[in-house]
Every structure is written in structure tokens, then in C-alpha cells.
CSV table of N, CA and C in Angstrom, one decimal:
chain,number,residue,atom,x,y,z
A,1,MET,N,28.6,17.4,7.6
A,1,MET,CA,28.3,16.0,8.3
A,1,MET,C,26.7,16.1,8.6
A,2,GLN,N,26.0,17.3,8.9
A,2,GLN,CA,24.6,17.3,9.1
A,2,GLN,C,23.8,16.7,7.8
A,3,GLN,N,24.5,17.0,6.7
A,3,GLN,CA,23.8,16.6,5.5
A,3,GLN,C,23.6,15.2,5.6
A,4,VAL,N,24.7,14.4,5.7
A,4,VAL,CA,24.7,13.2,5.8
A,4,VAL,C,23.8,12.6,6.7
A,5,PHE,N,23.7,13.0,8.0
A,5,PHE,CA,22.7,12.5,8.8
A,5,PHE,C,21.4,12.8,8.4
A,6,VAL,N,21.0,13.9,7.9
A,6,VAL,CA,19.5,14.2,7.4
A,6,VAL,C,19.4,13.3,6.2
A,7,GLY,N,20.2,13.1,5.4
A,7,GLY,CA,20.3,12.3,4.2
A,7,GLY,C,19.8,10.7,4.8
A,8,ILE,N,20.6,10.2,5.8
A,8,ILE,CA,20.1,9.0,6.2
A,8,ILE,C,18.6,9.1,6.8
A,9,ALA,N,18.3,9.9,7.4
A,9,ALA,CA,16.8,10.0,8.0
A,9,ALA,C,15.9,10.1,6.9
A,10,MET,N,16.2,11.0,5.9
A,10,MET,CA,15.2,11.0,4.8
A,10,MET,C,15.2,9.9,4.0
A,11,GLY,N,16.2,9.0,3.8
A,11,GLY,CA,16.2,7.8,3.2
A,11,GLY,C,15.3,6.7,3.9
A,12,LEU,N,15.6,6.7,5.1
A,12,LEU,CA,14.9,6.0,6.1
A,12,LEU,C,13.2,6.3,6.0
A,13,GLY,N,13.0,7.7,6.1
A,13,GLY,CA,11.5,8.1,6.2
A,13,GLY,C,10.9,7.7,4.8
A,14,GLY,N,11.6,8.0,3.9
A,14,GLY,CA,11.1,7.8,2.4
A,14,GLY,C,10.8,6.2,2.3
A,15,THR,N,11.8,5.6,2.7
A,15,THR,CA,11.6,4.0,2.6
A,15,THR,C,10.5,3.5,3.6
A,16,VAL,N,10.2,3.8,4.6
A,16,VAL,CA,9.2,3.7,5.4
A,16,VAL,C,7.8,3.9,4.9
A,17,ALA,N,7.8,5.2,4.4
A,17,ALA,CA,6.6,5.7,3.7
A,17,ALA,C,6.2,4.8,2.6
A,18,MET,N,7.4,4.5,1.7
A,18,MET,CA,6.8,3.6,0.6
A,18,MET,C,6.4,2.3,0.9
A,19,ASP,N,7.0,1.8,2.0
A,19,ASP,CA,6.5,0.6,2.6
A,19,ASP,C,5.1,0.5,3.2
A,20,LEU,N,4.8,1.7,3.5
A,20,LEU,CA,3.3,1.9,4.3
A,20,LEU,C,2.3,2.0,3.2
A,21,TRP,N,2.8,2.6,2.1
A,21,TRP,CA,1.9,2.6,0.9
A,21,TRP,C,1.8,1.4,0.2
A,22,ALA,N,2.7,0.7,-0.1
A,22,ALA,CA,2.7,-0.7,-0.3
A,22,ALA,C,1.6,-1.7,0.4
A,23,LEU,N,1.7,-1.6,1.5
A,23,LEU,CA,0.8,-2.3,2.6
A,23,LEU,C,-0.7,-1.7,2.5
A,24,LEU,N,-0.9,-0.3,2.4
A,24,LEU,CA,-2.1,0.1,2.2
A,24,LEU,C,-2.8,-0.4,0.9
A,25,LEU,N,-2.0,-0.1,-0.1
A,25,LEU,CA,-2.6,-0.9,-1.6
A,25,LEU,C,-2.7,-2.3,-1.5
A,26,HIS,N,-2.1,-3.1,-0.6
A,26,HIS,CA,-2.2,-4.3,-0.5
A,26,HIS,C,-3.5,-4.8,0.4
A,27,LEU,N,-3.8,-4.0,1.3
A,27,LEU,CA,-5.2,-4.0,2.1
A,27,LEU,C,-6.3,-3.4,1.5
A,28,LEU,N,-6.1,-2.4,0.8
A,28,LEU,CA,-7.4,-1.6,0.2
A,28,LEU,C,-7.6,-2.4,-1.2
A,29,LEU,N,-6.6,-2.6,-2.1
A,29,LEU,CA,-6.8,-3.0,-3.3
A,29,LEU,C,-6.4,-4.6,-3.7
A,30,GLY,N,-5.7,-5.2,-2.7
A,30,GLY,CA,-5.4,-6.5,-2.9
A,30,GLY,C,-4.3,-6.7,-3.6
A,31,THR,N,-3.4,-5.5,-4.0
A,31,THR,CA,-2.1,-5.7,-4.9
A,31,THR,C,-1.1,-6.6,-3.8
A,32,PRO,N,-0.4,-7.3,-4.7
A,32,PRO,CA,0.7,-8.1,-4.2
A,32,PRO,C,1.8,-7.3,-3.2
A,33,LYS,N,2.0,-7.8,-2.3
A,33,LYS,CA,3.1,-7.3,-1.5
A,33,LYS,C,4.4,-7.4,-2.2
A,34,PRO,N,5.4,-6.3,-2.0
A,34,PRO,CA,6.6,-6.7,-2.5
A,34,PRO,C,7.2,-7.8,-2.1
A,35,ALA,N,7.8,-8.7,-3.4
A,35,ALA,CA,8.4,-9.9,-3.1
A,35,ALA,C,10.1,-9.6,-2.5
A,36,TRP,N,10.3,-9.4,-1.5
A,36,TRP,CA,11.6,-8.7,-0.9
A,36,TRP,C,12.5,-10.1,-1.1
A,37,HIS,N,11.9,-11.2,-0.9
A,37,HIS,CA,13.0,-12.6,-1.0
A,37,HIS,C,13.3,-12.5,-2.4
A,38,ASN,N,12.9,-12.2,-3.7
A,38,ASN,CA,13.2,-12.3,-4.8
A,38,ASN,C,14.3,-11.3,-5.2
A,39,GLN,N,14.3,-10.1,-4.4
A,39,GLN,CA,15.3,-9.0,-4.3
A,39,GLN,C,16.5,-9.4,-3.8
A,40,GLY,N,16.3,-10.0,-2.4
A,40,GLY,CA,17.3,-10.8,-1.8
A,40,GLY,C,18.1,-11.7,-2.4
A,41,ARG,N,17.5,-12.6,-3.2
A,41,ARG,CA,18.1,-13.8,-4.1
A,41,ARG,C,18.9,-13.1,-5.2
A,42,TRP,N,18.3,-12.0,-5.8
A,42,TRP,CA,18.9,-11.5,-6.9
A,42,TRP,C,20.2,-10.7,-6.4
A,43,VAL,N,20.0,-10.0,-5.5
A,43,VAL,CA,21.4,-9.2,-4.8
A,43,VAL,C,22.5,-10.3,-4.5
A,44,VAL,N,22.2,-11.4,-3.8
A,44,VAL,CA,23.2,-12.5,-3.8
A,44,VAL,C,23.8,-13.2,-4.9
A,45,ARG,N,22.8,-13.1,-5.8
A,45,ARG,CA,23.4,-13.8,-7.1
A,45,ARG,C,24.2,-12.7,-8.0
A,46,ALA,N,23.9,-11.5,-7.8
A,46,ALA,CA,24.2,-10.4,-8.6
A,46,ALA,C,25.8,-10.1,-8.0
A,47,LEU,N,26.0,-10.3,-6.7
A,47,LEU,CA,27.2,-10.0,-6.1
A,47,LEU,C,28.3,-11.3,-6.3
A,48,GLY,N,27.6,-12.3,-6.7
A,48,GLY,CA,28.3,-13.6,-6.9
A,48,GLY,C,28.8,-13.5,-8.6
A,49,GLY,N,28.5,-12.5,-9.2
A,49,GLY,CA,28.7,-12.3,-10.7
A,49,GLY,C,27.7,-12.6,-11.7
A,50,THR,N,26.5,-13.1,-11.2
A,50,THR,CA,25.3,-13.3,-12.2
A,50,THR,C,24.2,-12.4,-11.9
A,51,VAL,N,24.2,-11.2,-12.8
A,51,VAL,CA,23.3,-10.0,-12.7
A,51,VAL,C,21.9,-10.2,-13.3
A,52,PHE,N,22.0,-10.9,-14.6
A,52,PHE,CA,20.8,-11.1,-15.4
A,52,PHE,C,20.3,-12.6,-15.3
A,53,HIS,N,19.1,-12.8,-15.0
A,53,HIS,CA,18.6,-14.0,-14.9
A,53,HIS,C,17.2,-14.1,-16.1
A,54,ASP,N,16.9,-15.3,-16.5
A,54,ASP,CA,15.7,-15.5,-17.2
A,54,ASP,C,14.4,-15.1,-16.3
A,55,ASP,N,14.7,-15.9,-15.1
A,55,ASP,CA,13.5,-16.1,-14.2
A,55,ASP,C,14.1,-16.1,-12.7
A,56,ILE,N,14.3,-15.1,-12.0
A,56,ILE,CA,14.8,-15.4,-10.5
A,56,ILE,C,14.2,-16.4,-9.8
A,57,THR,N,12.9,-16.3,-9.8
A,57,THR,CA,12.2,-17.4,-9.0
A,57,THR,C,12.6,-18.8,-9.3
A,58,ALA,N,13.1,-19.2,-10.6
A,58,ALA,CA,13.7,-20.5,-10.8
A,58,ALA,C,15.2,-20.6,-10.3
A,59,THR,N,15.6,-20.0,-9.7
A,59,THR,CA,17.0,-20.1,-9.1
A,59,THR,C,17.0,-20.5,-7.7
A,60,PRO,N,17.7,-21.4,-7.4
A,60,PRO,CA,17.6,-21.9,-5.9
A,60,PRO,C,17.5,-20.8,-4.9
A,61,ARG,N,17.0,-21.2,-3.7
A,61,ARG,CA,16.7,-20.2,-2.8
A,61,ARG,C,18.0,-19.9,-2.1
A,62,ILE,N,18.1,-18.7,-1.4
A,62,ILE,CA,19.2,-18.3,-0.7
A,62,ILE,C,18.8,-18.4,0.9
A,63,PRO,N,19.8,-19.0,1.7
A,63,PRO,CA,19.5,-18.5,3.1
A,63,PRO,C,19.4,-17.1,3.4
A,64,ASN,N,18.3,-17.0,4.2
A,64,ASN,CA,18.0,-15.4,4.6
A,64,ASN,C,17.7,-14.4,3.5
A,65,GLU,N,17.2,-15.0,2.4
A,65,GLU,CA,17.0,-14.2,1.2
A,65,GLU,C,15.9,-12.9,1.5
A,66,SER,N,14.9,-13.4,2.3
A,66,SER,CA,14.1,-12.1,2.5
A,66,SER,C,14.6,-11.0,3.5
A,67,ALA,N,15.3,-11.4,4.5
A,67,ALA,CA,16.2,-10.4,5.4
A,67,ALA,C,17.3,-9.5,4.5
A,68,ILE,N,17.9,-10.2,3.4
A,68,ILE,CA,18.8,-9.6,2.9
A,68,ILE,C,18.0,-8.8,1.7
A,69,GLY,N,16.7,-8.9,1.1
A,69,GLY,CA,16.0,-8.1,0.1
A,69,GLY,C,15.6,-7.1,1.1
A,70,TRP,N,14.9,-6.9,2.3
A,70,TRP,CA,14.5,-6.0,3.2
A,70,TRP,C,15.8,-5.1,3.6
A,71,SER,N,16.8,-5.6,3.9
A,71,SER,CA,18.0,-4.9,4.2
A,71,SER,C,18.6,-4.2,2.8
A,72,PHE,N,18.5,-4.6,1.8
A,72,PHE,CA,19.2,-4.0,0.6
A,72,PHE,C,17.9,-2.8,0.4
A,73,HIS,N,16.6,-3.1,0.4
A,73,HIS,CA,15.7,-2.2,0.1
A,73,HIS,C,16.0,-0.9,1.1
A,74,TYR,N,16.4,-1.1,2.2
A,74,TYR,CA,16.6,0.3,3.2
A,74,TYR,C,17.8,0.8,3.0
A,75,ALA,N,18.8,-0.1,2.6
A,75,ALA,CA,20.1,0.6,2.2
A,75,ALA,C,20.2,1.2,1.0
A,76,VAL,N,19.3,0.9,0.0
A,76,VAL,CA,19.4,1.8,-1.3
A,76,VAL,C,18.5,3.0,-0.7
A,77,GLY,N,17.5,3.0,0.0
A,77,GLY,CA,16.7,4.1,0.4
A,77,GLY,C,17.6,5.1,1.3
A,78,ILE,N,18.3,4.6,2.0
A,78,ILE,CA,19.3,5.5,2.7
A,78,ILE,C,20.5,6.0,1.9
A,79,ALA,N,20.9,5.2,0.9
A,79,ALA,CA,21.8,5.8,-0.2
A,79,ALA,C,21.2,7.0,-0.8
A,80,TYR,N,20.0,6.7,-1.6
A,80,TYR,CA,19.1,7.8,-2.3
A,80,TYR,C,19.0,9.0,-1.5
A,81,GLY,N,18.8,9.2,0.0
A,81,GLY,CA,18.7,10.2,0.8
A,81,GLY,C,20.0,10.6,0.9
A,82,VAL,N,21.2,10.2,1.2
A,82,VAL,CA,22.5,10.8,1.4
A,82,VAL,C,22.6,11.4,0.0
A,83,ILE,N,22.7,10.7,-1.3
A,83,ILE,CA,22.9,11.3,-2.6
A,83,ILE,C,22.2,12.5,-2.9
A,84,PHE,N,20.8,12.4,-2.5
A,84,PHE,CA,20.0,13.7,-2.8
A,84,PHE,C,20.7,14.9,-1.9
A,85,MET,N,20.8,14.8,-0.5
A,85,MET,CA,21.4,15.7,0.2
A,85,MET,C,22.6,16.1,-0.2
A,86,LEU,N,23.6,15.4,-0.7
A,86,LEU,CA,25.0,15.8,-1.2
A,86,LEU,C,24.7,16.6,-2.6
A,87,LEU,N,23.8,16.2,-3.3
A,87,LEU,CA,23.7,16.9,-4.5
A,87,LEU,C,22.9,18.1,-4.4
A,88,ALA,N,21.9,18.2,-3.4
A,88,ALA,CA,21.2,19.5,-3.4
A,88,ALA,C,22.1,20.4,-2.5
A,89,GLY,N,22.6,20.1,-1.4
A,89,GLY,CA,23.7,21.0,-0.9
A,89,GLY,C,22.8,21.4,0.3
A,90,PRO,N,23.7,22.0,1.3
A,90,PRO,CA,23.0,22.4,2.7
A,90,PRO,C,22.1,23.5,2.5
A,91,GLY,N,22.2,24.6,1.2
A,91,GLY,CA,21.1,25.2,1.2
A,91,GLY,C,19.8,24.9,0.9
A,92,TRP,N,19.6,23.7,0.4
A,92,TRP,CA,18.2,23.2,0.3
A,92,TRP,C,17.7,23.0,1.7
A,93,LEU,N,18.3,22.6,2.5
A,93,LEU,CA,17.7,22.2,3.9
A,93,LEU,C,17.1,23.4,4.5
A,94,GLU,N,17.4,24.7,4.2
A,94,GLU,CA,17.0,25.7,4.6
A,94,GLU,C,15.6,26.0,4.4
A,95,ALA,N,15.3,25.6,3.2
A,95,ALA,CA,13.9,25.7,2.9
A,95,ALA,C,13.5,24.7,1.9
A,96,PRO,N,13.5,23.5,2.2
A,96,PRO,CA,13.3,22.2,1.4
A,96,PRO,C,12.2,22.2,0.6
A,97,ARG,N,12.2,22.3,-0.6
A,97,ARG,CA,11.1,22.4,-1.7
A,97,ARG,C,11.1,21.0,-2.1
A,98,PHE,N,9.7,20.5,-2.5
A,98,PHE,CA,9.3,19.2,-3.0
A,98,PHE,C,9.8,19.0,-4.5
A,99,LEU,N,9.7,19.9,-5.3
A,99,LEU,CA,9.7,19.7,-6.7
A,99,LEU,C,11.2,18.9,-7.0
A,100,PRO,N,12.4,19.3,-6.5
A,100,PRO,CA,13.8,18.9,-6.9
A,100,PRO,C,13.8,17.4,-6.2
A,101,LEU,N,13.3,17.3,-5.1
A,101,LEU,CA,13.0,16.1,-4.3
A,101,LEU,C,12.3,15.0,-5.1
A,102,TRP,N,11.3,15.5,-5.7
A,102,TRP,CA,10.2,14.5,-6.3
A,102,TRP,C,10.8,14.2,-7.6
A,103,LEU,N,11.5,15.1,-8.4
A,103,LEU,CA,12.0,14.7,-9.5
A,103,LEU,C,13.3,13.7,-9.3
A,104,PHE,N,14.0,13.9,-8.2
A,104,PHE,CA,15.0,13.1,-7.9
A,104,PHE,C,14.5,11.6,-7.6
A,105,ALA,N,13.4,11.6,-6.8
A,105,ALA,CA,12.8,10.2,-6.5
A,105,ALA,C,12.3,9.4,-7.6
A,106,LEU,N,11.7,10.2,-8.5
A,106,LEU,CA,11.3,9.4,-9.8
A,106,LEU,C,12.4,9.1,-10.8
A,107,VAL,N,13.7,9.7,-10.8
A,107,VAL,CA,14.6,9.4,-11.5
A,107,VAL,C,15.2,8.1,-10.9
A,108,THR,N,15.2,7.8,-9.6
A,108,THR,CA,15.7,6.8,-8.9
A,108,THR,C,14.9,5.4,-9.2
A,109,ILE,N,13.9,5.5,-9.9
A,109,ILE,CA,12.9,4.3,-10.4
A,109,ILE,C,14.0,3.7,-11.4
A,110,GLY,N,14.7,4.2,-12.2
A,110,GLY,CA,15.6,4.0,-13.2
A,110,GLY,C,16.4,2.7,-12.7
A,111,ALA,N,16.9,2.8,-11.7
A,111,ALA,CA,17.9,1.4,-11.1
A,111,ALA,C,16.9,0.4,-11.2
A,112,GLY,N,15.6,0.3,-10.8
A,112,GLY,CA,14.9,-1.0,-10.7
A,112,GLY,C,14.6,-1.2,-12.2
A,113,TRP,N,14.1,-0.2,-13.1
A,113,TRP,CA,13.6,-0.6,-14.5
A,113,TRP,C,14.7,-1.3,-15.4
A,114,PHE,N,15.9,-0.6,-15.1
A,114,PHE,CA,17.0,-0.8,-16.1
A,114,PHE,C,18.1,-1.9,-15.4
A,115,LEU,N,18.0,-2.1,-14.4
A,115,LEU,CA,18.8,-3.1,-13.8
A,115,LEU,C,18.4,-4.2,-13.0
A,116,MET,N,17.5,-3.8,-11.9
A,116,MET,CA,16.9,-4.9,-11.2
A,116,MET,C,15.9,-5.6,-12.1
A,117,HIS,N,14.9,-5.3,-12.5
A,117,HIS,CA,13.8,-6.0,-13.2
A,117,HIS,C,14.3,-6.7,-14.4
A,118,PRO,N,15.3,-6.2,-15.1
A,118,PRO,CA,15.7,-7.0,-16.2
A,118,PRO,C,16.7,-8.1,-15.7
A,119,GLY,N,17.3,-7.8,-14.4
A,119,GLY,CA,18.3,-8.7,-13.8
A,119,GLY,C,17.5,-9.9,-13.4
A,120,MET,N,16.2,-9.7,-12.8
A,120,MET,CA,15.4,-10.8,-12.0
A,120,MET,C,14.5,-11.5,-13.4
A,121,GLY,N,14.7,-11.1,-14.5
A,121,GLY,CA,13.7,-11.5,-15.6
A,121,GLY,C,12.5,-11.1,-15.9
A,122,LEU,N,12.3,-9.9,-15.4
A,122,LEU,CA,11.0,-9.3,-15.7
A,122,LEU,C,11.1,-8.3,-16.8
A,123,GLY,N,12.3,-8.0,-17.4
A,123,GLY,CA,12.4,-7.2,-18.6
A,123,GLY,C,12.4,-5.8,-18.3
A,124,TRP,N,13.0,-5.0,-19.2
A,124,TRP,CA,13.3,-3.7,-19.1
A,124,TRP,C,12.1,-3.0,-18.7
A,125,ALA,N,12.0,-2.4,-17.6
A,125,ALA,CA,10.8,-1.5,-17.2
A,125,ALA,C,9.7,-2.5,-17.1
A,126,LEU,N,9.7,-3.7,-16.6
A,126,LEU,CA,8.8,-4.6,-16.5
A,126,LEU,C,8.1,-5.2,-17.8
A,127,SER,N,8.7,-4.8,-19.0
A,127,SER,CA,8.3,-5.3,-20.3
A,127,SER,C,7.8,-6.8,-20.3
A,128,LYS,N,8.3,-7.6,-19.6
A,128,LYS,CA,8.0,-9.1,-19.6
A,128,LYS,C,6.9,-9.5,-18.9
A,129,THR,N,6.1,-8.5,-17.8
A,129,THR,CA,5.3,-8.8,-17.1
A,129,THR,C,3.8,-8.6,-17.8
A,130,PRO,N,2.7,-9.3,-17.2
A,130,PRO,CA,1.5,-9.3,-17.9
A,130,PRO,C,0.9,-8.0,-17.9
A,131,THR,N,1.3,-6.9,-17.4
A,131,THR,CA,0.7,-5.5,-17.3
A,131,THR,C,1.8,-4.7,-17.1
A,132,PRO,N,2.6,-4.5,-17.9
A,132,PRO,CA,3.7,-3.6,-17.7
A,132,PRO,C,3.5,-2.0,-17.2
A,133,TRP,N,2.5,-1.5,-18.0
A,133,TRP,CA,2.2,-0.2,-17.6
A,133,TRP,C,1.5,0.0,-16.2
A,134,LYS,N,0.8,-0.9,-15.9
A,134,LYS,CA,0.2,-0.8,-14.5
A,134,LYS,C,1.4,-0.9,-13.6
A,135,GLY,N,2.5,-1.8,-13.7
A,135,GLY,CA,3.5,-1.7,-12.8
A,135,GLY,C,4.4,-0.6,-12.8
A,136,ARG,N,4.4,0.0,-14.0
A,136,ARG,CA,5.1,1.1,-14.2
A,136,ARG,C,4.7,2.4,-13.2
A,137,ALA,N,3.3,2.6,-13.6
A,137,ALA,CA,2.4,3.5,-12.9
A,137,ALA,C,2.4,3.5,-11.5
A,138,LEU,N,2.4,2.0,-10.9
A,138,LEU,CA,2.2,1.8,-9.4
A,138,LEU,C,4.0,2.1,-9.1
A,139,GLY,N,4.9,1.8,-9.8
A,139,GLY,CA,6.4,2.2,-9.4
A,139,GLY,C,6.4,3.8,-9.4
A,140,LEU,N,5.7,4.3,-10.4
A,140,LEU,CA,6.1,5.6,-10.4
A,140,LEU,C,5.5,6.5,-8.9
A,141,LEU,N,4.0,6.0,-8.5
A,141,LEU,CA,3.4,6.6,-7.5
A,141,LEU,C,4.2,6.1,-6.2
A,142,ALA,N,4.6,4.9,-6.1
A,142,ALA,CA,5.5,4.4,-5.0
A,142,ALA,C,6.9,5.4,-4.9
A,143,HIS,N,7.4,5.7,-5.9
A,143,HIS,CA,8.5,6.7,-5.8
A,143,HIS,C,8.3,7.9,-5.5
A,144,THR,N,7.0,8.4,-5.8
A,144,THR,CA,6.5,9.9,-5.5
A,144,THR,C,6.1,9.8,-4.0
A,145,VAL,N,5.7,8.6,-3.3
A,145,VAL,CA,5.5,8.6,-2.0
A,145,VAL,C,6.9,8.4,-1.3
A,146,PHE,N,7.6,7.8,-1.8
A,146,PHE,CA,9.0,7.9,-1.3
A,146,PHE,C,9.6,9.4,-1.2
A,147,GLY,N,9.5,10.0,-2.3
A,147,GLY,CA,10.0,11.3,-2.2
A,147,GLY,C,9.0,12.2,-1.1
A,148,LEU,N,7.8,12.0,-1.1
A,148,LEU,CA,6.9,12.7,0.0
A,148,LEU,C,7.6,12.3,1.3
A,149,GLY,N,7.8,11.2,1.7
A,149,GLY,CA,8.3,10.7,2.8
A,149,GLY,C,9.6,11.3,3.3
A,150,MET,N,10.5,11.5,2.1
A,150,MET,CA,12.0,12.0,2.3
A,150,MET,C,11.5,13.6,2.6
A,151,TRP,N,10.5,14.3,1.9
A,151,TRP,CA,10.4,15.7,2.1
A,151,TRP,C,9.9,16.1,3.6
A,152,ALA,N,8.8,15.0,4.1
A,152,ALA,CA,8.7,15.4,5.4
A,152,ALA,C,9.6,15.3,6.6
A,153,VAL,N,10.4,14.3,6.2
A,153,VAL,CA,11.7,14.1,7.4
A,153,VAL,C,12.5,15.6,7.1
A,154,ALA,N,12.7,15.8,5.9
A,154,ALA,CA,13.6,17.2,5.6
A,154,ALA,C,12.8,18.3,6.4
A,155,LEU,N,11.7,18.4,6.1
A,155,LEU,CA,10.6,19.5,6.8
A,155,LEU,C,10.8,19.6,8.5
A,156,LEU,N,10.8,18.2,9.0
A,156,LEU,CA,11.0,18.0,10.5
A,156,LEU,C,12.4,18.4,10.7
A,157,ALA,N,13.4,18.3,10.2
A,157,ALA,CA,14.9,18.4,10.3
A,157,ALA,C,15.1,20.1,10.3
A,158,THR,N,14.2,20.7,9.6
A,158,THR,CA,14.6,22.1,9.6
A,158,THR,C,14.1,23.0,10.8
């Protein structure tokens, strides 16, 4: 049971780190903030049976879509933390190593690249965006920060 609780804390810590990273990039470089309302709209539409859209922004707004998007974002982060802990096993917590956690964090980007992004009309791995490689690189950096946040929580838990 300790693994699950630590996994929840790791997922929260990683997600907070990712959000702080996005805010830092916005403040220093002017990158756009994540559009969580679009993710919220996509989640509601996907749960309703329509997963893929040509352009999620062209669909009607959903009440509380920003709150839904933020909640989904944190729920996914928590799920990833728990999944990692269950895969890594209790022995990993005795001496948390970053490499396996980092590789796991990088793999998790696949859900965005191959489900959520095409579902919202952005194409596979952002292929329909004006600068797909920039978005991919920023995504990989964000997931690295997610992994670092999870690792920091794991180190505090040992």
C-alpha cells in the first residue's frame, strides 16, 4: 500500500513540476500556456464516444471545461506515478534511481502524441501544427521535468 501512496505523491509532484516548468517558459520565453480547456473539452467528447476531431476548438464549449482539463491532467499524472511504482516495485524506493523513472516519463508522452493530439486535431505527434519538432522537443523536456519532479518526491519519501 505504501507504493500506491508514494506513487500518488510522485504523480502529484511530477505534475506540479511540469506546470511550474510551463509557467517558467511562459514568463521567460513567452511560450503559450497549456490550453487545459481544450483538453477538458476533448475528454468530455471522448467519454461521449467521439475521440478524434478535425479541430477540437471548433466544437462547442463544454461547461467547466478548464476545470475538467486541469483535473484530467492531474489524474493522469497521479496514475502515471502509481503505475511507475507498481512496475518498479518496492525495491526501487530503497534507492530511487533517475534513469528508469526518466525513461518511463519519456514513454508517457506517447499517450499525448498518439491519442490526445490526434484526437484534438493536432495530428500524430503534433504533425499538423506549424512547428511540430519544436512542440515535440518541448514535450520531451516537459516530460523530463515531470520525471525529475517524481524523482524528487521519491527521494523525499526514502
